[in-house]
Coordinates of C-alpha atoms and ligand atoms in Angstrom, one line a residue:
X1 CA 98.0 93.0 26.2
X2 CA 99.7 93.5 29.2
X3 CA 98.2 95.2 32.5
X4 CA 99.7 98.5 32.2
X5 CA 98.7 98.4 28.4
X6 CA 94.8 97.5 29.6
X7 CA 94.8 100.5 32.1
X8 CA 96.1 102.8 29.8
X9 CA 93.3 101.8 27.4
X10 CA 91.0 101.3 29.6
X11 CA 91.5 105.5 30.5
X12 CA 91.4 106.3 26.9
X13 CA 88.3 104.4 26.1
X14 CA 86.7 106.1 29.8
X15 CA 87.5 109.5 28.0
X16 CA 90.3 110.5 30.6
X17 CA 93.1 112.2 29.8
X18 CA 96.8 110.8 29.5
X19 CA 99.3 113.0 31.5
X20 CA 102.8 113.4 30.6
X21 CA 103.8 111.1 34.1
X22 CA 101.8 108.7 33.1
X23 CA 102.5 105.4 31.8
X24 CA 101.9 105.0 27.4
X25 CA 102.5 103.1 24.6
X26 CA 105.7 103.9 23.4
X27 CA 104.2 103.6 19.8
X28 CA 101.4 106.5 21.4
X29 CA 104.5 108.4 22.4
X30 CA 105.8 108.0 19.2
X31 CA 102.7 109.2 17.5
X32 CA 102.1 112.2 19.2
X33 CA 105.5 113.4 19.0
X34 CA 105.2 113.1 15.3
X35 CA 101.9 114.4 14.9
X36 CA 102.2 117.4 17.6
X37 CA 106.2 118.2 16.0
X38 CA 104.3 118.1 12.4
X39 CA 101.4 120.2 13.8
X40 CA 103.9 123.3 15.6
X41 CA 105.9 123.6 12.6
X42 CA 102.9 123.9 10.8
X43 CA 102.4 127.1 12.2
X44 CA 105.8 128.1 12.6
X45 CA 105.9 127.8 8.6
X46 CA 102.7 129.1 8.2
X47 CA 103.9 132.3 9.1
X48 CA 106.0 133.2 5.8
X49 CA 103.0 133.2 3.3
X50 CA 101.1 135.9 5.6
X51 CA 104.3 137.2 6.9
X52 CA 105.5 138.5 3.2
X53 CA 102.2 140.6 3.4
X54 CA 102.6 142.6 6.2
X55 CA 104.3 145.1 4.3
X56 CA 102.0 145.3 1.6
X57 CA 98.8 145.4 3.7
X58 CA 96.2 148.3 2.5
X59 CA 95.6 150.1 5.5
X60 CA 96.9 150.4 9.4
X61 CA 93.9 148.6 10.3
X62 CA 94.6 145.5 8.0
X63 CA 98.2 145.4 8.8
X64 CA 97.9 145.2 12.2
X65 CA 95.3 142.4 12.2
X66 CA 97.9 141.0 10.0
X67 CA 100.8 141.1 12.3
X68 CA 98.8 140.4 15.3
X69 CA 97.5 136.8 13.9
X70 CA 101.0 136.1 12.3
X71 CA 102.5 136.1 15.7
X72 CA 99.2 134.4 17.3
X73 CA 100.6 131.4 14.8
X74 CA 104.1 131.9 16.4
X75 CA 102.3 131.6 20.0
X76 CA 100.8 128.3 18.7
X77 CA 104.2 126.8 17.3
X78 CA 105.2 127.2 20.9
X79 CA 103.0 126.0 22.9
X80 CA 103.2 122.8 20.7
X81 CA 106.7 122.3 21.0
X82 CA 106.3 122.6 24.5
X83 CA 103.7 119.8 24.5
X84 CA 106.0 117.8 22.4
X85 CA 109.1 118.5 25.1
X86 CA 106.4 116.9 27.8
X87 CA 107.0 113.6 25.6
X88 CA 110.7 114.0 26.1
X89 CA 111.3 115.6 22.6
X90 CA 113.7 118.1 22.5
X91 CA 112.7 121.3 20.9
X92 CA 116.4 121.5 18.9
X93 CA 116.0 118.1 17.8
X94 CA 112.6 118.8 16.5
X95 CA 114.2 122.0 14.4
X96 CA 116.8 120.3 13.3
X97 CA 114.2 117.6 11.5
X98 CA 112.3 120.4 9.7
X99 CA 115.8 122.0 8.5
X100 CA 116.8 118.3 7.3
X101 CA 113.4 117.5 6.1
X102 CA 112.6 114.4 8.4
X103 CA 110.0 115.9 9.6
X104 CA 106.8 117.2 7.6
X105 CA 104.6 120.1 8.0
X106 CA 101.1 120.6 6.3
X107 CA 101.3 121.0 2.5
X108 CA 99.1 124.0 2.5
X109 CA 101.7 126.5 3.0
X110 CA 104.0 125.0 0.1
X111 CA 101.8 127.7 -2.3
X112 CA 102.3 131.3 -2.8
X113 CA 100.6 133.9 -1.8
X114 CA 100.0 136.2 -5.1
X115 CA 97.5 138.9 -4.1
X116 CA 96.1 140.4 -0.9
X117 CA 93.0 138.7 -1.1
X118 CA 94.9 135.4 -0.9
X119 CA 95.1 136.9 3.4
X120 CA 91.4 136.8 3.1
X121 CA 91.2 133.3 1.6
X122 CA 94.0 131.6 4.0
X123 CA 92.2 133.2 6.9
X124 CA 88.7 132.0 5.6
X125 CA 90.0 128.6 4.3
X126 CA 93.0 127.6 5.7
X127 CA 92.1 128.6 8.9
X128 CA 88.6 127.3 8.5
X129 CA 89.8 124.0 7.5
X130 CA 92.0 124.4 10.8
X131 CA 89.4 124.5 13.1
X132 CA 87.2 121.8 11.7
X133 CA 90.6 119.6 12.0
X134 CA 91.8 121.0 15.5
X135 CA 88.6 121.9 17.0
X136 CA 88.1 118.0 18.1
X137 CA 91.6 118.1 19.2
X138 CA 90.5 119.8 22.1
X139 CA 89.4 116.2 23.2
X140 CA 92.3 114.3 22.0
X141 CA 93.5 111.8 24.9
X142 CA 96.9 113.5 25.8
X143 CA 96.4 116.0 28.5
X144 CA 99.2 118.6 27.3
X145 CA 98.0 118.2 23.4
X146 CA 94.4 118.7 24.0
X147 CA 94.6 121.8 26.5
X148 CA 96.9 123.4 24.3
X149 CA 94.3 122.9 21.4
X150 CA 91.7 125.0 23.5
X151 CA 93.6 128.5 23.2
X152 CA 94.5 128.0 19.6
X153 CA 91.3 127.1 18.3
X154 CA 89.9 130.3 20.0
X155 CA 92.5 132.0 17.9
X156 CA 92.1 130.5 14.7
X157 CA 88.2 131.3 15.0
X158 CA 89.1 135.3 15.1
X159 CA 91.5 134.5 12.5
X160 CA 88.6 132.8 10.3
X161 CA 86.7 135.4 10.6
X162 CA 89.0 138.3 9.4
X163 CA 89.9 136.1 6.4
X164 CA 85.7 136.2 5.5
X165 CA 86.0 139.8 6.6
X166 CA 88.7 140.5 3.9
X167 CA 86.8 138.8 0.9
X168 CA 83.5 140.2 1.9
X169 CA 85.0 143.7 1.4
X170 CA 87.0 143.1 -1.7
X171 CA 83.5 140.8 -3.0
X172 CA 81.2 143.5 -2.7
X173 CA 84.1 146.2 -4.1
X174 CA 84.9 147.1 -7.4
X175 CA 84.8 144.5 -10.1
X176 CA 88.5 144.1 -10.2
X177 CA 88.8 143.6 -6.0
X178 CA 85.7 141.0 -6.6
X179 CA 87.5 139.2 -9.2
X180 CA 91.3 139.1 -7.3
X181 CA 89.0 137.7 -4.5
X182 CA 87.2 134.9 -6.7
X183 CA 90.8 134.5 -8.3
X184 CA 92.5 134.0 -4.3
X185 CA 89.6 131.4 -4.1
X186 CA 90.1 129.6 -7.0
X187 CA 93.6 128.9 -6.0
X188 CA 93.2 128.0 -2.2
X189 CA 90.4 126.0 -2.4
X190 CA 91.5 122.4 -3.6
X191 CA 94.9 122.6 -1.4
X192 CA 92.3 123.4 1.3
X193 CA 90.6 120.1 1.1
X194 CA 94.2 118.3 0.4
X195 CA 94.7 119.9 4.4
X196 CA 92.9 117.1 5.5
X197 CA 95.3 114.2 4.7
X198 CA 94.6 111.8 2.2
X199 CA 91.5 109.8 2.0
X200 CA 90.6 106.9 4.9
X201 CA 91.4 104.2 2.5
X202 CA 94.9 105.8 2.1
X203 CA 95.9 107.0 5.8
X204 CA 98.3 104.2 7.1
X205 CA 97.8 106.6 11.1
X206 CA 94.2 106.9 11.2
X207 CA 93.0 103.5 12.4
X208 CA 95.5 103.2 15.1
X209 CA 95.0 107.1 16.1
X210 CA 91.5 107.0 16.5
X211 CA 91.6 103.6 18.4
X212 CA 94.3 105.7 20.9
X213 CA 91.8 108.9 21.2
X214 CA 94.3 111.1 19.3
X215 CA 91.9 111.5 16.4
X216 CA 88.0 111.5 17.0
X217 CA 87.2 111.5 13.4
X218 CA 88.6 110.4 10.4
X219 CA 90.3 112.6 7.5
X220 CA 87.7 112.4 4.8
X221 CA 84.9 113.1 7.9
X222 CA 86.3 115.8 8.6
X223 CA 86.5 117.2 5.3
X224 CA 83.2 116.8 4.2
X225 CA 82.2 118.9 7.7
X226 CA 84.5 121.2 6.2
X227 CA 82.7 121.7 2.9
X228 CA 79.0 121.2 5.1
X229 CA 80.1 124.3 6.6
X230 CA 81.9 126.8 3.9
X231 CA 79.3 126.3 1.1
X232 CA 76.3 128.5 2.7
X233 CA 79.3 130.9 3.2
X234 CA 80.6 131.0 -0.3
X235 CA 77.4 131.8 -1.0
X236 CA 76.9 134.7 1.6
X237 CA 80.4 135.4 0.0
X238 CA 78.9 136.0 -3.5
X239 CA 82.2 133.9 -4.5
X240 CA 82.1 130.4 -6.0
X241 CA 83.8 127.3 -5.1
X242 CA 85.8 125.9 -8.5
X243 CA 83.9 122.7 -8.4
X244 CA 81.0 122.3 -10.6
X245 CA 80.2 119.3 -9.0
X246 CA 79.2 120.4 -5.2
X247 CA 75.3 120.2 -4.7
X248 CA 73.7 119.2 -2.0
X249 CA 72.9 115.7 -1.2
X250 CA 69.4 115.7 0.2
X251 CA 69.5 111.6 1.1
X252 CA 73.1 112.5 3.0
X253 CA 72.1 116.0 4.0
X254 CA 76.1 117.4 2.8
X255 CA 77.0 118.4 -0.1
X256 CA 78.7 116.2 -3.1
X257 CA 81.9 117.8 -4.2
X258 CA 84.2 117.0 -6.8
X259 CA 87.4 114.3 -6.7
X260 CA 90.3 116.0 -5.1
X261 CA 93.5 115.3 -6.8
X262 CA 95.1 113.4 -4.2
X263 CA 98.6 112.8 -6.5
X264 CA 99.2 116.6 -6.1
X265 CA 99.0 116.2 -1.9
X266 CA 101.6 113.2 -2.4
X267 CA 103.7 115.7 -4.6
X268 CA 103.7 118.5 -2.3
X269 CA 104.3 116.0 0.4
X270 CA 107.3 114.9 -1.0
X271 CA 108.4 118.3 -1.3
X272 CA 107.5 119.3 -5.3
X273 CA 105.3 121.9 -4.2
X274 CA 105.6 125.6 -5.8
X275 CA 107.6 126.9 -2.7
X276 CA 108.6 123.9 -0.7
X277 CA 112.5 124.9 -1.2
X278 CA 111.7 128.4 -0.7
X279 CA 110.1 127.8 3.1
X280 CA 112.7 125.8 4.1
X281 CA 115.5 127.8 3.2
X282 CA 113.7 130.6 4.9
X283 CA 113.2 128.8 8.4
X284 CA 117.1 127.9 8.3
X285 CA 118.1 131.5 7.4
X286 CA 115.9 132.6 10.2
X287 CA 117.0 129.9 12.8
X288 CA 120.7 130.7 11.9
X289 CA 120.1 134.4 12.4
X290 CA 118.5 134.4 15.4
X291 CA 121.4 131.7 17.0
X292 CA 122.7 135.2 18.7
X293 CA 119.0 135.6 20.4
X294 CA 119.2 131.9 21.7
X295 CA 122.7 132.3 23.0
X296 CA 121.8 135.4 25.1
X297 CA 118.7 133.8 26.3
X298 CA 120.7 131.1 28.1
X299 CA 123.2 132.9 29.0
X300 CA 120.9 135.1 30.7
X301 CA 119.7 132.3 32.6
X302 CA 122.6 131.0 33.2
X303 CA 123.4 134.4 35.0
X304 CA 120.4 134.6 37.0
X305 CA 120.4 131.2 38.1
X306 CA 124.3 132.3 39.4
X307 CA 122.7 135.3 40.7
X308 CA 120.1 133.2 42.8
X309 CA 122.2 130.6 44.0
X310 CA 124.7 133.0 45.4
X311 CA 121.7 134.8 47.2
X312 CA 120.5 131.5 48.6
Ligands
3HC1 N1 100.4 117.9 4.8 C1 101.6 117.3 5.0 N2 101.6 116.0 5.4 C2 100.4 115.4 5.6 C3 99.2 116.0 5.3 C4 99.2 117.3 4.9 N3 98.1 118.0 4.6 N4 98.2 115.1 5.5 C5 98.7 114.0 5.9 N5 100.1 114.1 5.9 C6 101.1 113.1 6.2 C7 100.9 112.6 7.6 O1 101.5 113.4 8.6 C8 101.4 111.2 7.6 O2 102.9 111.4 7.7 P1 103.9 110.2 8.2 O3 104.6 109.8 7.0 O4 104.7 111.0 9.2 O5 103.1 109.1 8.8 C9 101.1 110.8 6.2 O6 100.8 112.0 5.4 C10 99.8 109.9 6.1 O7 98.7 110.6 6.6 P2 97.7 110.1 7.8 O8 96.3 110.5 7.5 O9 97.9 108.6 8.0 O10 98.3 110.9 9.0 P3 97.7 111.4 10.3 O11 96.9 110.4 11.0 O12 98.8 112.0 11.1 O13 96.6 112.6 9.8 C11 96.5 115.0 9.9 C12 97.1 113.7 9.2 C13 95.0 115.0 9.7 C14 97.2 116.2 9.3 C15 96.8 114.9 11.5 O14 98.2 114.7 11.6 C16 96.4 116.0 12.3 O15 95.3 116.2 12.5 N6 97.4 116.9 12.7 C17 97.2 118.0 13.6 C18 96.7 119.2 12.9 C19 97.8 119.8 12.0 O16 99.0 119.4 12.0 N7 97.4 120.7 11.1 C20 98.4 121.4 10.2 C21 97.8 122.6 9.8 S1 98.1 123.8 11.1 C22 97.5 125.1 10.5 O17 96.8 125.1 9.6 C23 97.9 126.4 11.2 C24 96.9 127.5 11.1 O18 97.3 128.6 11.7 C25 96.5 127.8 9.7

């Protein structure tokens, strides 16, 4: 190890933060870029499976909790790519990756969204699962990352909750909104737990992650905090989990679940999912027909910068 490599350790394993100026790994920088790229398009594509329900939503009230936590994910897929840019990414580069698909985002969003209680189970699932995953990335070791993290956890908790708040209504509704509930649950469940990447044995990043401070705990812990915590709530739910295998494991204090079927994360991965093609082809019609928004943006600037210079 050379010196700078032992300081920049030696920070990491003090529980300091890395700042952009400082000296890294190029590997680390390497890592993060791909994991905080990964992570903003994430929410930039997990806008289109809530987005197509705005329209449909029940009342005022639903749609605009709807449209305010579809652009709270927008908020997020900014203030990612603006962490990434401290790396030295560049935010078009990073676009252009996702419209070329060299770049991933989580498989979660790669399934439809069939009902309106499938808003209720994203909300108390997907964003569930989110904050169990992001929650310790609050503490991750690079400064930009890790601050960003605080604000979007705080909003994925409100969205959490309005997800529960959705199937708690439609549970204790008529027998058909209880059933379209249990049905949304069925479905979101096992792509839920897929969320969490494949299993330790299986993670080529984890190892070198966690030794670097960018992950604090490994997939499958994670995961299993993630069931710890949404069993008692299926159960306050009055909606079961489709596993008859989760009971609770009095010598481990968690619950056992069932094996997740880690060949359909690969698949989906890979880009088989149900609506892989379709998100894509989405974000590229949507980042094509807002090039005109971009273009007046800079050219904007470009005027007021003029406009300063001159005054100076
Ligand atoms: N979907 C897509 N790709 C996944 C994945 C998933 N669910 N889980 C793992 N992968 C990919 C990894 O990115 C990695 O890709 P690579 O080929 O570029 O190396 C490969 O599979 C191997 O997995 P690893 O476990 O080795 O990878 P990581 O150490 O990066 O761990 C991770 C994966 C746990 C997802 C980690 O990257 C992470 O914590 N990322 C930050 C959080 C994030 O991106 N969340 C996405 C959801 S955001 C969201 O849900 C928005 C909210 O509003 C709902």
């Amino acid at each position: 190890m050379t010196s700078q490599e032992q300081d920049f350790q030696a920070l990491v394993d003090s529980d300091q933060r890395i700042e952009p100026r400082d000296w890294m790994p190029e590997a680390y920088r390497k890592t993060l870029i791909r994991q905080i790229a990964q992570h903003a398009h994430s929410e930039i594509i997990g806008m289109q499976p809530e987005g197509n329900w705005i329209s449909r939503a029940p009342s005022l009230r639903r749609k605009a909790i709807l449209m305010a936590k579809v652009q709270d994910e927008a908020g997020h897929g900014l203030y990612l790519y603006a962490a990434a840019e401290t790396l030295g990414a560049d935010r078009a580069d990073l676009l252009d990756m996702l419209h070329n698909g060299r770049q991933k985002y989580s498989s979660i969003f790669n399934y439809p969204t069939l009902t309106w209680a499938d808003m209720g189970a994203i909300g108390w699932l997907v964003d569930g699962a989110a904050i169990v995953n992001q929650v310790p990335l609050c503490r991750c070791s690079y400064g930009p990352y890790a601050r960003a993290m605080v604000r979007v956890c705080k909003e994925e908790s409100f969205h959490q909750r309005q997800g529960f708040e959705i199937l708690n209504t439609l549970s204790h509704g008529t027998p058909a909104q209880h059933d379209m509930a249990q049905d949304a649950v069925n479905r979101w469940w096992w792509p839920s737990l897929m969320m969490f990447g494949p299993p330790d044995t299986d993670s080529p990043n984890s190892a070198q992650s966690m030794a670097w401070g960018v992950k604090r705990f490994s997939n499958d812990d994670l995961r299993q905090r993630f069931v710890d915590m949404t069993v008692p709530q299926s159960e306050a739910l009055g909606l079961t989990l489709p596993d008859p295998e989760v009971a609770w494991n009095e010598k481990r204090e968690s619950y056992d679940f069932g094996e997740i079927d880690f060949t359909e994360l690969f698949e989906v991965i890979k880009g088989n999912g149900p609506c892989n093609k379709a998100r894509v082809e989405h974000r590229r019609r949507a980042h094509n027909d807002g090039a005109w928004v971009r273009e007046a943006a800079s050219a904007y600037a470009a005027k007021r910068r003029t406009a300063s210079e001159t005054a100076a």
